Short mmCIF file of C-alpha atoms in Angstrom, two decimals:
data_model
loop_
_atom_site.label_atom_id
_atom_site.label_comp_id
_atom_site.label_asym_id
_atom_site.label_seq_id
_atom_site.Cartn_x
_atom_site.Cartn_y
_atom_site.Cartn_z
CA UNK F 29 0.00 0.00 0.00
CA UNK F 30 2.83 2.25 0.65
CA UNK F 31 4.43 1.89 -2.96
CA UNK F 32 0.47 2.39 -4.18
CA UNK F 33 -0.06 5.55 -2.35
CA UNK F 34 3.76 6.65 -2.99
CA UNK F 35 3.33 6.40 -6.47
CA UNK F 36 0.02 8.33 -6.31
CA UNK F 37 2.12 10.99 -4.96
CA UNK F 38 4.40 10.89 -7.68
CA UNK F 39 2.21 10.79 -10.63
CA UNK F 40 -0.11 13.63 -9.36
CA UNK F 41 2.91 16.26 -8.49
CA UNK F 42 2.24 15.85 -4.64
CA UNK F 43 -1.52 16.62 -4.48
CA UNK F 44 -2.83 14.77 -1.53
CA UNK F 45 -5.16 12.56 -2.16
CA UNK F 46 -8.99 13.37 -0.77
CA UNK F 47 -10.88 10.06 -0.27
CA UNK F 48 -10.38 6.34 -0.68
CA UNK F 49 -12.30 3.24 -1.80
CA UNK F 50 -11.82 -0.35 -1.68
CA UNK F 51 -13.65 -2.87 -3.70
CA UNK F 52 -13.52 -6.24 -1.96
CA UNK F 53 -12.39 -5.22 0.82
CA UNK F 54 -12.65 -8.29 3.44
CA UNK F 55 -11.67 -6.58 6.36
CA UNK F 56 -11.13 -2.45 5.53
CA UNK F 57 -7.34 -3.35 6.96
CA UNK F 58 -5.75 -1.61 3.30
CA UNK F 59 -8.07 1.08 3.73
CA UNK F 60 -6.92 1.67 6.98
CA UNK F 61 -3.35 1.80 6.15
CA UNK F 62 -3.85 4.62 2.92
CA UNK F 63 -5.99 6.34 5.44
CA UNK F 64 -3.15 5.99 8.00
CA UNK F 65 -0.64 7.39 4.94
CA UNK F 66 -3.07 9.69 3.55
CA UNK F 67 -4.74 11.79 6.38
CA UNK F 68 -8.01 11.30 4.69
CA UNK F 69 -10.98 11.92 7.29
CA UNK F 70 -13.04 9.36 7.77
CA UNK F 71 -15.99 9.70 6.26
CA UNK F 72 -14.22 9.74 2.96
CA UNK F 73 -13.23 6.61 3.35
CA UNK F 74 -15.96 4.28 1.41
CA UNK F 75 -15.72 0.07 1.78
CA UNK F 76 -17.74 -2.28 -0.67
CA UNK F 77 -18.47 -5.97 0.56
CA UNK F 78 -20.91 -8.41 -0.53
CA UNK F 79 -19.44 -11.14 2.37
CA UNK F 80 -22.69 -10.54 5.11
CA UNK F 81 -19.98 -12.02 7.84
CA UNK F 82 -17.02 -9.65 6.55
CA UNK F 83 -19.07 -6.89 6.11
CA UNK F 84 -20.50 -7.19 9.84
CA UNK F 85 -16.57 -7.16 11.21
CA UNK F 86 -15.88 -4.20 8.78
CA UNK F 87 -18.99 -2.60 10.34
CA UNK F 88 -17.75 -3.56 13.71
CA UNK F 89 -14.10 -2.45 13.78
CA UNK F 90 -14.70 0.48 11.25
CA UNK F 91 -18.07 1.88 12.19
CA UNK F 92 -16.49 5.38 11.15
CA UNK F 93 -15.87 4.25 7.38
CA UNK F 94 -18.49 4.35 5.13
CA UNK F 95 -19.82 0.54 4.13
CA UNK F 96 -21.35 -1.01 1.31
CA UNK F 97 -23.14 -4.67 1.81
CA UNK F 98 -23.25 -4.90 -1.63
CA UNK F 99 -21.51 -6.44 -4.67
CA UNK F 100 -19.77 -4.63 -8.18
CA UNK F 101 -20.66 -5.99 -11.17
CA UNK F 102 -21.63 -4.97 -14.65
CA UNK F 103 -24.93 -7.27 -14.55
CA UNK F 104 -26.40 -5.45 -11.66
CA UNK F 105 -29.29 -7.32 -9.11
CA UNK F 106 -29.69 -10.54 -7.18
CA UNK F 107 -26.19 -12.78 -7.71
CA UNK F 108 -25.07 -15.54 -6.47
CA UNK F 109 -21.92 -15.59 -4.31
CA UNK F 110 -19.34 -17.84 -2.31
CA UNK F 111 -19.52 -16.82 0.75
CA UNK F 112 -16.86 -18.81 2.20
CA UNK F 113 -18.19 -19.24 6.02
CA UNK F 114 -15.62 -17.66 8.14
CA UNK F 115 -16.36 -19.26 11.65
CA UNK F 116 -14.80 -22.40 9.50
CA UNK F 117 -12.28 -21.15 7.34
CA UNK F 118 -9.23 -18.97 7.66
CA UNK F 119 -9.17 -15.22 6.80
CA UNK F 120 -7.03 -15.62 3.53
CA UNK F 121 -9.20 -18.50 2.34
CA UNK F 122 -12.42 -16.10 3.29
CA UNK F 123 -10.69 -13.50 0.98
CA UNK F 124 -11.23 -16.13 -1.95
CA UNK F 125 -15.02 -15.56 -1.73
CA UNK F 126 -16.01 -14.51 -5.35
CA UNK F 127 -18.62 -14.57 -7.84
CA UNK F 128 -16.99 -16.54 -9.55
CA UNK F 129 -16.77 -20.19 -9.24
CA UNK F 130 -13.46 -21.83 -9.05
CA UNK F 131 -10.98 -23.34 -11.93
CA UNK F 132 -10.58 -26.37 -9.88
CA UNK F 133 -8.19 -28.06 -12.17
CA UNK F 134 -5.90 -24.90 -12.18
CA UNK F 135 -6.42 -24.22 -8.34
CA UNK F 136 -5.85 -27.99 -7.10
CA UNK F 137 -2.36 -27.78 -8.13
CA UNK F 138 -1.60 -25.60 -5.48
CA UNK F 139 -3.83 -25.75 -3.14
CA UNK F 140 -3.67 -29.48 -2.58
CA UNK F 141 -7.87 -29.58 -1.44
CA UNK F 142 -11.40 -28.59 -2.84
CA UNK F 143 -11.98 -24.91 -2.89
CA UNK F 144 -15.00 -24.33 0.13
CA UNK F 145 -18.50 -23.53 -1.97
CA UNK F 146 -21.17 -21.95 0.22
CA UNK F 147 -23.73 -20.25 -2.19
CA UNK F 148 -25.68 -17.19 -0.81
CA UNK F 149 -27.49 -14.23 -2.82
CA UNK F 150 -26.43 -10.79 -2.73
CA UNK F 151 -27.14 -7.35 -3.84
CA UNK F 152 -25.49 -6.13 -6.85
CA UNK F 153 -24.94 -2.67 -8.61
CA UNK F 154 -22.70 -0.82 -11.03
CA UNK F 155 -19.98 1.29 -10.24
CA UNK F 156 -21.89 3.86 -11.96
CA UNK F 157 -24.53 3.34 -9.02
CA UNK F 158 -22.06 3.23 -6.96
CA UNK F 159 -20.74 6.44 -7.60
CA UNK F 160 -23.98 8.00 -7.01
CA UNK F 161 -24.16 6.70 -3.54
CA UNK F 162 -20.85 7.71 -2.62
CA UNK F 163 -21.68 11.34 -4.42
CA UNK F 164 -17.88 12.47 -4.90
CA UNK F 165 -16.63 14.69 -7.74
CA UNK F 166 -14.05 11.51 -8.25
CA UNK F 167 -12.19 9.06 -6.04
CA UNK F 168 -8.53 9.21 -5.57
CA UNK F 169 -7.45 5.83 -4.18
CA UNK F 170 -9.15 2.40 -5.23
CA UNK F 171 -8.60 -0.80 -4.38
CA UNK F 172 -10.10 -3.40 -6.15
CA UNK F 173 -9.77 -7.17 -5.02
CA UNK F 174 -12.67 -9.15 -6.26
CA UNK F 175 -11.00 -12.39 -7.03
CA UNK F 176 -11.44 -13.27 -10.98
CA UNK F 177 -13.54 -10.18 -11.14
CA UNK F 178 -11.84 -7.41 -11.80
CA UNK F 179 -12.57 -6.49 -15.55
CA UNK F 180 -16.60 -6.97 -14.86
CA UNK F 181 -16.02 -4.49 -11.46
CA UNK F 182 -13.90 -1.92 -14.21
CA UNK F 183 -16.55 -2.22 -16.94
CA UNK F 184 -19.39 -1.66 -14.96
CA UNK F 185 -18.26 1.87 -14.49
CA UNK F 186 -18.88 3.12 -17.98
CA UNK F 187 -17.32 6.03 -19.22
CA UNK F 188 -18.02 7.12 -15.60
CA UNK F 189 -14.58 5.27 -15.01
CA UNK F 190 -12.59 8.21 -15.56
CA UNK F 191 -13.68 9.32 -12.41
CA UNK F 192 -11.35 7.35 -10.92
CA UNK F 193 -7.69 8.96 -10.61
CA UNK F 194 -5.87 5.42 -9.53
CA UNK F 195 -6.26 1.69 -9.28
CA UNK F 196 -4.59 -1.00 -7.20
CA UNK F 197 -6.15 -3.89 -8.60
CA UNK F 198 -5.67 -7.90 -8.67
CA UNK F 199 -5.13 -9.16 -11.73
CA UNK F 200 -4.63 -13.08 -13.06
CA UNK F 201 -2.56 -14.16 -16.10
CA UNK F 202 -4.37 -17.27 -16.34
CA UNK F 203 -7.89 -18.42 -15.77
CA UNK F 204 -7.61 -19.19 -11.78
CA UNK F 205 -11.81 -18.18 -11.98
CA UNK F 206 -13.98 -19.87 -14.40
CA UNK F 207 -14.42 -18.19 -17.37
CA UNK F 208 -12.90 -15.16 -16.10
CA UNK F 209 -11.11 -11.94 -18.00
CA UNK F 210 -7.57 -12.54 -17.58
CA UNK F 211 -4.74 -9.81 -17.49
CA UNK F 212 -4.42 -8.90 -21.00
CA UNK F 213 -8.18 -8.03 -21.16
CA UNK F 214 -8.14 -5.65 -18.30
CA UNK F 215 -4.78 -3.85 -19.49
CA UNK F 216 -6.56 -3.22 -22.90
CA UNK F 217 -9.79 -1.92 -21.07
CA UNK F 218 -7.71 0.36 -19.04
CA UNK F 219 -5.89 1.99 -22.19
CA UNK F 220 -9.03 2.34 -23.81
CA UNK F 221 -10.14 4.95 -21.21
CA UNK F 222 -7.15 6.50 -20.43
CA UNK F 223 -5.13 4.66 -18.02
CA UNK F 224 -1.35 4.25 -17.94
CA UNK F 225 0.08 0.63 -15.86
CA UNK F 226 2.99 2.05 -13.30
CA UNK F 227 3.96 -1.39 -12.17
CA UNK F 228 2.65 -5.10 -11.52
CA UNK F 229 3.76 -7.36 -8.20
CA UNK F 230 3.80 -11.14 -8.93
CA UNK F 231 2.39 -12.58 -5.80
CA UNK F 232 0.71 -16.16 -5.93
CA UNK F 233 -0.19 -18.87 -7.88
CA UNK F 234 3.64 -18.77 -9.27
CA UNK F 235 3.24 -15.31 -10.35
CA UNK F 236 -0.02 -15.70 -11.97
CA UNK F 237 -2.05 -13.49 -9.53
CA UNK F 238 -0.68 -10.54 -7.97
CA UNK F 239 -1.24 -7.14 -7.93
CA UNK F 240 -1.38 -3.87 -10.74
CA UNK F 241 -1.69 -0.06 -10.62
CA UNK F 242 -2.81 2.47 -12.72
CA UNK F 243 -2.60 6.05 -12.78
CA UNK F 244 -5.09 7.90 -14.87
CA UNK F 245 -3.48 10.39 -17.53
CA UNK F 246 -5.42 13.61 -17.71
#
């Protein structure tokens, strides 16, 4: 997060950033930690989370942040979504909750068991919607980590998109998600609209999933 908000910094000659939002956000903990960089007050800090358990802790530890039960997608409505149980599972196997179902074949490999499937229906929107609700002229610092979701999350917002000054998203090279848009699809959606990649952090999966930011060019 440091590097992320560092090269915010960098890109936008110093200008402090004025609010934050995080897109799959499992536990607020990275939007604590640009708010803990950044100085930005707390009710311009804005969580989305379609997990009902995670978004109850969010709401728990983080009752100052503004929170979102609610999903990102491009198909807005009712969805269907793993909720991995988290009274069961551990917090970085509850972070692979998704709308997506599993690649088992791919996923196996490394992760030696069956992926946990617990089915639930949640409430979904567009990030044009969303940026009604949040009512900001645009939004400084996003996070997006929506597990094999990304490009639906990015798509959803439209031309609206250009709201955003900077992404930290997750991105996959291959498809870990069923079905899912893989790297090179999101990099050419993020040209498209004006978007310039600063770097990308290999991470897991052997280098497969990790981590990408953009900075808009105005």
């Amino acid at each position: 997060m440091e590097k992320y908000y560092n090269t915010y910094l960098e890109h936008f000659n110093n200008v402090p950033p004025n609010n934050i939002l995080e897109i799959g956000s499992r536990d607020a903990l990275h939007a604590q930690i640009l708010q803990n960089l950044s100085g930005v007050p707390d009710n311009k800090v804005f969580i989305v989370e379609p997990h009902p358990q995670s978004f109850s802790q969010i709401k728990k530890n983080f009752p100052q942040y503004r929170a979102f039960e609610l999903a990102i997608s491009n198909q807005p409505g009712v969805i269907p979504f793993n909720a991995i149980p988290a009274e069961v599972w551990p917090d970085h196997i509850v972070g692979t909750s998704s709308i997506r179902k599993t690649n088992v074949e791919y996923v196996s490999q490394y992760w030696g068991a069956p992926h946990p499937i617990n089915w639930v229906k949640v409430l979904a929107i567009n990030g044009i919607t969303l940026l009604e609700l949040i009512d900001e002229p645009q939004i400084d610092l996003v996070k997006i980590d929506v597990e094999g979701f990304t490009w639906e999350v990015l798509l959803s917002f439209g031309d609206h998109i250009r709201a955003l000054k900077s992404l930290h998203i997750e991105v996959e090279w291959q498809e870990v998600w069923k079905e899912q848009h893989v790297y090179w699809e999101v990099q050419h959606l993020l040209n498209f609209y004006g978007f310039k990649e600063m770097y990308y952090i290999p991470l897991y999966l052997m280098g497969n999933q990790g981590d990408s930011v953009w900075m808009r060019i105005d």
